[in-house]
Short mmCIF file of C-alpha atoms and ligand atoms in Angstrom, two decimals:
data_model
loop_
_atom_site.label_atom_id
_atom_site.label_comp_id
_atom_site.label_asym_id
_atom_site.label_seq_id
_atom_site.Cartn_x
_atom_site.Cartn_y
_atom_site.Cartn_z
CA UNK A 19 -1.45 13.60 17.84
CA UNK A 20 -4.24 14.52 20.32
CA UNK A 21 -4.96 17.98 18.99
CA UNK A 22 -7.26 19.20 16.13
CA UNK A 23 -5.98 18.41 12.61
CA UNK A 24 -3.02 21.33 12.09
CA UNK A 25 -4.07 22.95 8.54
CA UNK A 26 -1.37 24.92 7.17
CA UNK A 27 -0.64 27.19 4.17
CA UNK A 28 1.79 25.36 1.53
CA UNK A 29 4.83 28.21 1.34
CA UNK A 30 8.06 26.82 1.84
CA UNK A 31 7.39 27.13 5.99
CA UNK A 32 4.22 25.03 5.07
CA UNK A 33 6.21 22.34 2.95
CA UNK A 34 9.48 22.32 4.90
CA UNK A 35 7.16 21.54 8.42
CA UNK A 36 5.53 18.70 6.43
CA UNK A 37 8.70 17.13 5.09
CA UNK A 38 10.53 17.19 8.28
CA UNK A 39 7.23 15.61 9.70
CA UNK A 40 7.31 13.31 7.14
CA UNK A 41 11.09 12.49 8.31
CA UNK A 42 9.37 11.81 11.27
CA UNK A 43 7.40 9.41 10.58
CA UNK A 44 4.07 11.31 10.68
CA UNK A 45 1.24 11.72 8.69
CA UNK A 46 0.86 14.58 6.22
CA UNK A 47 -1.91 14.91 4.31
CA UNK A 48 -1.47 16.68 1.48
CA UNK A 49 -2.99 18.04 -2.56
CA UNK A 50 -2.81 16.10 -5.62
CA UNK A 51 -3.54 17.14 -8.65
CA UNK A 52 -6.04 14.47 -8.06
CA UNK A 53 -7.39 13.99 -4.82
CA UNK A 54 -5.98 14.74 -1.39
CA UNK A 55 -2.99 11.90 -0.18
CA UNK A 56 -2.46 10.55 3.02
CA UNK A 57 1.11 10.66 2.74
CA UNK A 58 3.45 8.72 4.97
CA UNK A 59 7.48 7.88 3.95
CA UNK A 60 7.11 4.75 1.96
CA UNK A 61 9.67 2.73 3.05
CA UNK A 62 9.00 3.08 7.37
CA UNK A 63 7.10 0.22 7.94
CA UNK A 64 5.41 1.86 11.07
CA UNK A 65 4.40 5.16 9.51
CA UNK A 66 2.80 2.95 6.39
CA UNK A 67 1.11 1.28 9.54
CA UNK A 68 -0.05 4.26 10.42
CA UNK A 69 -1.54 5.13 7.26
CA UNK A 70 -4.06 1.95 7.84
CA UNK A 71 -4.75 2.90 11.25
CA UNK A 72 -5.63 6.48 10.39
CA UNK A 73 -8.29 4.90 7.41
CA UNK A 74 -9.33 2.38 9.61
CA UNK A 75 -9.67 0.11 6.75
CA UNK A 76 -10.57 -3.68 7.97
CA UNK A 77 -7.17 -5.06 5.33
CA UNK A 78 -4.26 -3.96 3.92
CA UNK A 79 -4.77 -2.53 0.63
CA UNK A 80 -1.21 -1.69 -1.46
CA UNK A 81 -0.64 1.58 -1.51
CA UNK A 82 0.48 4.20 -4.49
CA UNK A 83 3.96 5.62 -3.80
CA UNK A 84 4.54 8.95 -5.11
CA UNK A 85 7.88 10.18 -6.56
CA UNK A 86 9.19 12.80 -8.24
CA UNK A 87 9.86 11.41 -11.91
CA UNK A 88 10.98 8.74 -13.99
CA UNK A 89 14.31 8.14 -12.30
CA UNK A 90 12.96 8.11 -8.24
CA UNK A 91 10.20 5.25 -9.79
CA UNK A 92 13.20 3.47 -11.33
CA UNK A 93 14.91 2.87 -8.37
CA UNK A 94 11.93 1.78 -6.81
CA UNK A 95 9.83 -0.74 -9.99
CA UNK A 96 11.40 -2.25 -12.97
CA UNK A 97 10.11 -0.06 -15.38
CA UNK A 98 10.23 -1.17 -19.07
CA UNK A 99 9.71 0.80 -22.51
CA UNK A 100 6.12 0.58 -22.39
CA UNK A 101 6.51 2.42 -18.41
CA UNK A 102 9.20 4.78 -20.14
CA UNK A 103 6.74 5.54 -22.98
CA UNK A 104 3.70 6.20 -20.64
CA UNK A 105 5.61 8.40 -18.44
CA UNK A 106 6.94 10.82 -21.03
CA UNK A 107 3.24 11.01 -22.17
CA UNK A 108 1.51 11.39 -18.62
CA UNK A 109 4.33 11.98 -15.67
CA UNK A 110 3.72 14.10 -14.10
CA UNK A 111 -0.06 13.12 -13.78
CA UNK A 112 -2.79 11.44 -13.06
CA UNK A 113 -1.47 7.85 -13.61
CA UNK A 114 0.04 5.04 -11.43
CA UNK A 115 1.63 1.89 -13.33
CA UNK A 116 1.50 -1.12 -10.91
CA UNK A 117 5.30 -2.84 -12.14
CA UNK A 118 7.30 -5.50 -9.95
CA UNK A 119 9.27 -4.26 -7.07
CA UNK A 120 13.01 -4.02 -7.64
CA UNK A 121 14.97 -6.69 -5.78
CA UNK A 122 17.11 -3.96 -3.86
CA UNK A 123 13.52 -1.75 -3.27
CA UNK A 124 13.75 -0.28 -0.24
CA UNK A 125 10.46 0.38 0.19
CA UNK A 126 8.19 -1.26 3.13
CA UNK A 127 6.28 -4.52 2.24
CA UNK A 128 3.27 -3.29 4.04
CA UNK A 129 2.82 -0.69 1.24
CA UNK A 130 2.55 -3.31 -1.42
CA UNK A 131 0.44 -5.37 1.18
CA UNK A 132 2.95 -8.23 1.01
CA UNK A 133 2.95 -8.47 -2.52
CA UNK A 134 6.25 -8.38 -4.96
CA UNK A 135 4.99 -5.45 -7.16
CA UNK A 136 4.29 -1.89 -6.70
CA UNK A 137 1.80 1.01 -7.73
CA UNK A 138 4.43 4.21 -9.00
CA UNK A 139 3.34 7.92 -9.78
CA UNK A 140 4.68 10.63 -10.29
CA UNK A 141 1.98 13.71 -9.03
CA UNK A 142 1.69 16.94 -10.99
CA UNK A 143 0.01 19.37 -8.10
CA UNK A 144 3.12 21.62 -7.16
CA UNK A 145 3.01 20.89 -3.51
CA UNK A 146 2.89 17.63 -3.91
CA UNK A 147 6.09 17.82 -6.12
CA UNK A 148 7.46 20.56 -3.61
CA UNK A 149 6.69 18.20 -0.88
CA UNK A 150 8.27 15.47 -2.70
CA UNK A 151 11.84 17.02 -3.13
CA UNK A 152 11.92 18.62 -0.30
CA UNK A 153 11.41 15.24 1.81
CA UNK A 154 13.53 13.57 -0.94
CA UNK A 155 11.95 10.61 -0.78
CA UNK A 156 9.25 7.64 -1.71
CA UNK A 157 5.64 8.93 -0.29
CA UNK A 158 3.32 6.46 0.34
CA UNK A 159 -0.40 8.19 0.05
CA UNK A 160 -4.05 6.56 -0.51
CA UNK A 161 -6.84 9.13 -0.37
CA UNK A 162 -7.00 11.12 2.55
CA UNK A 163 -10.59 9.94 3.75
CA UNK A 164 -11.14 7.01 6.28
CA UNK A 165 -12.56 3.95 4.88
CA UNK A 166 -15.86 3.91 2.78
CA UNK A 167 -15.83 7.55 1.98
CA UNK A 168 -15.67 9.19 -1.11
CA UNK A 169 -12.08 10.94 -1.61
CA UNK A 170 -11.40 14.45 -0.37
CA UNK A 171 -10.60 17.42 -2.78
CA UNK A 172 -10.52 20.36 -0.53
CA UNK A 173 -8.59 20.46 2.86
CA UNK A 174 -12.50 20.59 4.75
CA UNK A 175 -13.10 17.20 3.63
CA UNK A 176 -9.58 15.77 4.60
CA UNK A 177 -10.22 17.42 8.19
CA UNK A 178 -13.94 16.44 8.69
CA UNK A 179 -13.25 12.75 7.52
CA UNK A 180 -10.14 12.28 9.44
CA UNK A 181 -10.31 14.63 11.77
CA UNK A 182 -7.25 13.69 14.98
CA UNK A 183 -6.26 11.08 12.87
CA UNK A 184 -4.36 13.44 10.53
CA UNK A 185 -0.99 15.17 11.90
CA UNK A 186 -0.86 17.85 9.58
CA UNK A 187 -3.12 18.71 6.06
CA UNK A 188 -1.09 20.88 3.13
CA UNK A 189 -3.65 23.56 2.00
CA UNK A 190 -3.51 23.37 -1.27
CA UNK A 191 -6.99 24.41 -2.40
CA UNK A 192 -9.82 22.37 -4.47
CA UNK A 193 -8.26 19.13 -6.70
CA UNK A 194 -8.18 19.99 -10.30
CA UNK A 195 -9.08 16.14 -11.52
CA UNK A 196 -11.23 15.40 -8.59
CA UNK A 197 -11.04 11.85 -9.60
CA UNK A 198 -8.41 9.39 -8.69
CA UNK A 199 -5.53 8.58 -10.57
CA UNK A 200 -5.68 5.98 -13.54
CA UNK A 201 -3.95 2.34 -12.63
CA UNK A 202 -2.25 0.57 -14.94
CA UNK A 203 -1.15 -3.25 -14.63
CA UNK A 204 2.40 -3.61 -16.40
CA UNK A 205 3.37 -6.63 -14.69
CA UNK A 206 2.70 -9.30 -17.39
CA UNK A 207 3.14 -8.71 -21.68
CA UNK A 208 -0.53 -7.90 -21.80
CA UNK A 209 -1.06 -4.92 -19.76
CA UNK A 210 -4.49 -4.44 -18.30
CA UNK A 211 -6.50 -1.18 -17.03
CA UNK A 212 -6.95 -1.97 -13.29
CA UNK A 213 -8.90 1.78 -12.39
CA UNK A 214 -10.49 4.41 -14.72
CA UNK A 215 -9.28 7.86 -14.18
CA UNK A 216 -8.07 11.14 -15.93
CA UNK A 217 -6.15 9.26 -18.52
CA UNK A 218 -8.45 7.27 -20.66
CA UNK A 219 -8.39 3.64 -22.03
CA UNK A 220 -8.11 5.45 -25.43
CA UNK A 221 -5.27 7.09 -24.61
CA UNK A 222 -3.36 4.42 -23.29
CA UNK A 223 -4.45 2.02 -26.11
CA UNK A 224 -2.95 5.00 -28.46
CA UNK A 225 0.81 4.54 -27.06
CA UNK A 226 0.56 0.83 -26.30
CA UNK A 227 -1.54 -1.41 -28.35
CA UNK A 228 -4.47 -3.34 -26.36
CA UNK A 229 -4.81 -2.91 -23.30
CA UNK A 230 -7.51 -5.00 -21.17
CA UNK A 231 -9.97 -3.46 -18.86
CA UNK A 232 -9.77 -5.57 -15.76
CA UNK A 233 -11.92 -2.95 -13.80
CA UNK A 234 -14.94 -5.11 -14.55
CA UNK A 235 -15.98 -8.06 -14.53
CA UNK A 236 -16.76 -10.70 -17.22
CA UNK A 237 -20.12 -12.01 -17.91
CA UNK A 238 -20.26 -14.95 -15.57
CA UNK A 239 -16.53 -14.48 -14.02
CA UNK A 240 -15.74 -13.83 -10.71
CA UNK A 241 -15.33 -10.55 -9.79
CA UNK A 242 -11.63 -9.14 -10.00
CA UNK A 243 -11.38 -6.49 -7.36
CA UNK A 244 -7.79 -5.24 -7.36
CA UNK A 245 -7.10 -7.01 -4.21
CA UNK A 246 -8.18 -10.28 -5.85
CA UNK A 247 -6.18 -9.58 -9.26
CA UNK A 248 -3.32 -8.75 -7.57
CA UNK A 249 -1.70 -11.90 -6.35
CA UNK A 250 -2.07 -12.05 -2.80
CA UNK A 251 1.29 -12.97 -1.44
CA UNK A 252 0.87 -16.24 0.62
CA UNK A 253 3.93 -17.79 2.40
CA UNK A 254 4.36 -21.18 0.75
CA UNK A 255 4.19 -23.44 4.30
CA UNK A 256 0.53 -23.90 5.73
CA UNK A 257 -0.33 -21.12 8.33
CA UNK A 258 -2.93 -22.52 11.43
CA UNK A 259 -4.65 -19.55 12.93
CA UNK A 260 -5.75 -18.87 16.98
CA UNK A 261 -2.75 -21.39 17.23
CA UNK A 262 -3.44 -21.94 21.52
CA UNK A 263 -0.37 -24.62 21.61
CA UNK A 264 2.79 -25.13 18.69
CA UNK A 265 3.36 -28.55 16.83
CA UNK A 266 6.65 -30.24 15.89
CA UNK A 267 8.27 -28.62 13.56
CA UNK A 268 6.15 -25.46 13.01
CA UNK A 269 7.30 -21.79 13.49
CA UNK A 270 5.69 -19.80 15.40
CA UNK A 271 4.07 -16.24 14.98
CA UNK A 272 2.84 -14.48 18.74
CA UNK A 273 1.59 -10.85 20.04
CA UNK A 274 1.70 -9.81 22.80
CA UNK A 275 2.32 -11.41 26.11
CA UNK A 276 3.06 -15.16 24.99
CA UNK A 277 2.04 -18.36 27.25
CA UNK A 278 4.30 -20.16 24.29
CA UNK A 279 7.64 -20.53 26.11
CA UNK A 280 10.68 -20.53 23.95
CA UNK A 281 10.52 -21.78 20.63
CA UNK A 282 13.72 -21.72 18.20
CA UNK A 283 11.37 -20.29 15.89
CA UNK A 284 9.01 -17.96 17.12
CA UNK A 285 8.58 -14.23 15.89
CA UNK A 286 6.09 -11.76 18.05
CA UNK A 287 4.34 -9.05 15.84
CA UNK A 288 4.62 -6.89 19.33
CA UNK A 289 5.21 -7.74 22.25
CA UNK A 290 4.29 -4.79 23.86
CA UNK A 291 0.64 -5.57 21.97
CA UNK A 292 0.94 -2.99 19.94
CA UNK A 293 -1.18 -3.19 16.69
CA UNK A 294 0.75 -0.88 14.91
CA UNK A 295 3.69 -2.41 15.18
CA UNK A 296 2.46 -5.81 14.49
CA UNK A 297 1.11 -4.07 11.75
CA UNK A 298 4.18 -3.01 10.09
CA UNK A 299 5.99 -6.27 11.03
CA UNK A 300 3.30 -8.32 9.71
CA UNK A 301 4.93 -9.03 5.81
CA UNK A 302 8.56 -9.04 7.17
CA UNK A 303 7.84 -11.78 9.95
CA UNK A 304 5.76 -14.06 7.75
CA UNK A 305 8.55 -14.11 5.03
CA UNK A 306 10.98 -14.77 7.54
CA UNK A 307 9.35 -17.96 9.13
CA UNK A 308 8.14 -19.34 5.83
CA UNK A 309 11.17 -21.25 5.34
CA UNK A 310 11.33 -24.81 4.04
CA UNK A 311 12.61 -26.31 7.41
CA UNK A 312 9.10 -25.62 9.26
CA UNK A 313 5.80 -27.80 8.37
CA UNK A 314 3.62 -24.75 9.32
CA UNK A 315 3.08 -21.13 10.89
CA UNK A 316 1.50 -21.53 13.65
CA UNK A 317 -0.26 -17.92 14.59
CA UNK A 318 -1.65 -16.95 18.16
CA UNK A 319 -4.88 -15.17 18.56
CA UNK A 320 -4.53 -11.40 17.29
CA UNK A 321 -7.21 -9.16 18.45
CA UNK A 322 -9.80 -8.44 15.82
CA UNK A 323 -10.14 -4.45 16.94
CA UNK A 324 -8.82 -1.54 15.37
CA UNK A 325 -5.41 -2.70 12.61
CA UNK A 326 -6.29 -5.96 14.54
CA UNK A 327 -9.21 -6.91 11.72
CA UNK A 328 -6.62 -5.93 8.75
CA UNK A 329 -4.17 -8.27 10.31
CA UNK A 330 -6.43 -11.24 10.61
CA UNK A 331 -8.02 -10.14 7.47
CA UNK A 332 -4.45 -10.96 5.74
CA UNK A 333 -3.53 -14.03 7.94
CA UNK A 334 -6.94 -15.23 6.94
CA UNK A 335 -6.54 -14.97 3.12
CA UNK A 336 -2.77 -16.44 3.83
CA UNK A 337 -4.48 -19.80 5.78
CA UNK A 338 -6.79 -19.76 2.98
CA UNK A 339 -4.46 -19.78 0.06
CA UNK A 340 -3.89 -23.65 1.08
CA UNK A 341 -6.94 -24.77 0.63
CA UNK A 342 -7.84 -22.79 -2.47
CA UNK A 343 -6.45 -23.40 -5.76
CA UNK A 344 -3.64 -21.18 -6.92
CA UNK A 345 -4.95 -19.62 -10.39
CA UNK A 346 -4.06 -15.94 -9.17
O1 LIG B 411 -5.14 9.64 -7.43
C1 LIG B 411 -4.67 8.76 -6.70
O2 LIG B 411 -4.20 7.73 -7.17
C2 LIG B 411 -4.70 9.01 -5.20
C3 LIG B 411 -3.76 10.19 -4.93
C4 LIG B 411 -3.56 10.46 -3.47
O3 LIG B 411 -2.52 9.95 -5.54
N1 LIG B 411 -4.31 7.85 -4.47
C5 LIG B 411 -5.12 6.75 -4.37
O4 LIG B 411 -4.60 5.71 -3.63
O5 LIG B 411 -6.21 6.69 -4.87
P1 LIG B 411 -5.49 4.51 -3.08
O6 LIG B 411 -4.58 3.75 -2.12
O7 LIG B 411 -6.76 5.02 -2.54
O8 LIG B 411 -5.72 3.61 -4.32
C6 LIG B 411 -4.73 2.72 -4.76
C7 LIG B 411 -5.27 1.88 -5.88
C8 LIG B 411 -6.18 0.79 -5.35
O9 LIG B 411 -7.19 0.52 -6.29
C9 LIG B 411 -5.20 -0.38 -5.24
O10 LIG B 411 -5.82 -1.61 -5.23
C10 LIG B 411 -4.33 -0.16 -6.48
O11 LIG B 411 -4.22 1.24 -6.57
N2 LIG B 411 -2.99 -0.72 -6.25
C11 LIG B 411 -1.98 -0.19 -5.55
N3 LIG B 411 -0.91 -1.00 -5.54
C12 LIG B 411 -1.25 -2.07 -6.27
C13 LIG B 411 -0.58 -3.28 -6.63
N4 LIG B 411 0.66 -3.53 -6.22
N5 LIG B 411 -1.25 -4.17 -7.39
C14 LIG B 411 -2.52 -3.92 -7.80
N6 LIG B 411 -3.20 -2.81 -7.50
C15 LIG B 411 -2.58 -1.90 -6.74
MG1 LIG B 412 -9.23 5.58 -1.90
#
């Protein structure tokens, strides 16, 4: 990091550099067929972290993870006959099927933003499928642009819009789609269109029978933004936010230096106050202290700069989920 973005030409050199960097834990950006990724390995905590810090986006949105075919996804997602059907039609392509996350998935809960399902596909660009087998693993990639941006389709646009922030950007020349990839809720019996894209309603109503479009809202509902459709894991205790002393019987969540004392249960996100690491420990820790022996997660102040706003965006909407009701 430090330097100017490092463009390079996608020959095996090219691919071999990024995957290695990729085993690194770095940041490639690199072509879709689509629109350029911001790839990171999918199940490294940290590098998805790093992902979020590149986009500076103020919360965790999950993440597609991109895989080679049918049988990386199904290691990954339980993937029924209506996922099995889709892919032989569209994989590889321009289409992401949001299933639940296999009990043994090894990928990082940061990339599903703490949720218990995950967005799959399966890229058709030929780097991005070199790239793929060649790292031989899960790549986590939104669209390489920071925050509020439209997505890039040359390498120019990946560089200007994240200039530094990028390791390394794949040249792979202009996207053919240009568009992002279609999403496609499979969780429940009624599947439901969550994003337009290359693959139309039409098409997916062909090979499956109705399909809902959930990218809009109702007359008179409230709007379903993906974030809001998804259910929002929430740990089940009560969480107390800008905690400045700890109860009976709650657990504790800290970062950085810590005026706390010892706790039996008490969990800091960094404690070198590192937002990137509290970043990526964020799901894990909050799972691991919602347990029914504690009345509440008690959380010290986080700072709201930088990943700091996505993490107090998410422990937010977790304090919150108490008071709401729980309709999903
Ligand atoms: O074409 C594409 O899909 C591009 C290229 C790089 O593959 N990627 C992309 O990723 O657009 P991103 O992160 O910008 O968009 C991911 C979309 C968001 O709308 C997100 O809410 C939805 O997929 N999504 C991802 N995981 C989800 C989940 N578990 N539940 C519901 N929605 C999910
Ligand atoms: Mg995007």
């Amino acid at each position: 990091m430090g330097g100017p973005a490092n463009i390079i030409r996608g020959g095996h050199d090219g691919v071999t550099a990024a995957a290695e960097h990729l085993q690194s834990g770095g940041l490639v950006a690199f072509p879709t067929e689509t629109v350029y990724g911001l790839g990171a390995d999918a199940r490294d905590n940290q590098a998805v972290a790093r992902i979020f810090e590149a986009k500076n986006r103020p919360s965790f949105n999950p993440l597609i993870v991109h895989v080679l075919d049918f049988n990386a996804a199904s290691v990954l997602g339980v993937l029924d006959e209506r996922a099995r059907r889709l892919a032989n039609a569209f994989w590889p392509g321009p289409l992401s099927f949001v299933v639940p996350r296999r009990p043994d998935c090894e990928l990082s809960l940061l990339v599903s933003a703490g949720l218990d399902t995950v967005a799959l596909r399966a890229p058709a660009h030929p780097l991005a499928r070199d790239l793929l087998a060649r790292f031989g693993g899960p790549v986590a990639a939104p669209s390489a642009n920071t925050a509020g941006e439209v997505s890039p389709t040359h390498t120019a646009h990946v560089a200007q819009s994240l200039g530094t922030k990028v390791d390394m950007i794949l040249d792979g020349g202009a996207c053919a789609v240009g568009l992002e990839s279609t999403v496609i809720d499979l969780c429940s019996d009624q599947p439901a269109l969550l994003r337009h894209g290359a693959i139309t309603h039409e098409q997916l109503e062909e090979l499956l029978g109705p399909v809902e479009d959930a990218t809009r809202p109702a007359d008179g509902e409230a709007p379903r933004s993906p974030g809001q459709l998804a259910r929002h894991y929430a740990p089940r205790i009560p969480v107390r936010l800008n905690a400045q002393d700890v109860e009976p019987n709650e657990a504790l969540l800290t970062f950085g230096e810590t005026t706390f004392g010892e706790f039996d249960t008490s969990l800091n996100l960094s404690p070198n106050g590192d937002l990137t690491e509290a970043a990526a420990n964020l799901f894990a820790f909050l799972r691991q202290l919602d347990t029914a022996t504690h009345h509440a997660i008690a959380v010290a102040p986080i700072p709201d700069t930088g990943l700091g706003r996505a993490i107090n965006d998410r422990l937010r909407r977790a304090a919150e989920a108490h008071t709401d009701t729980h309709n999903g």
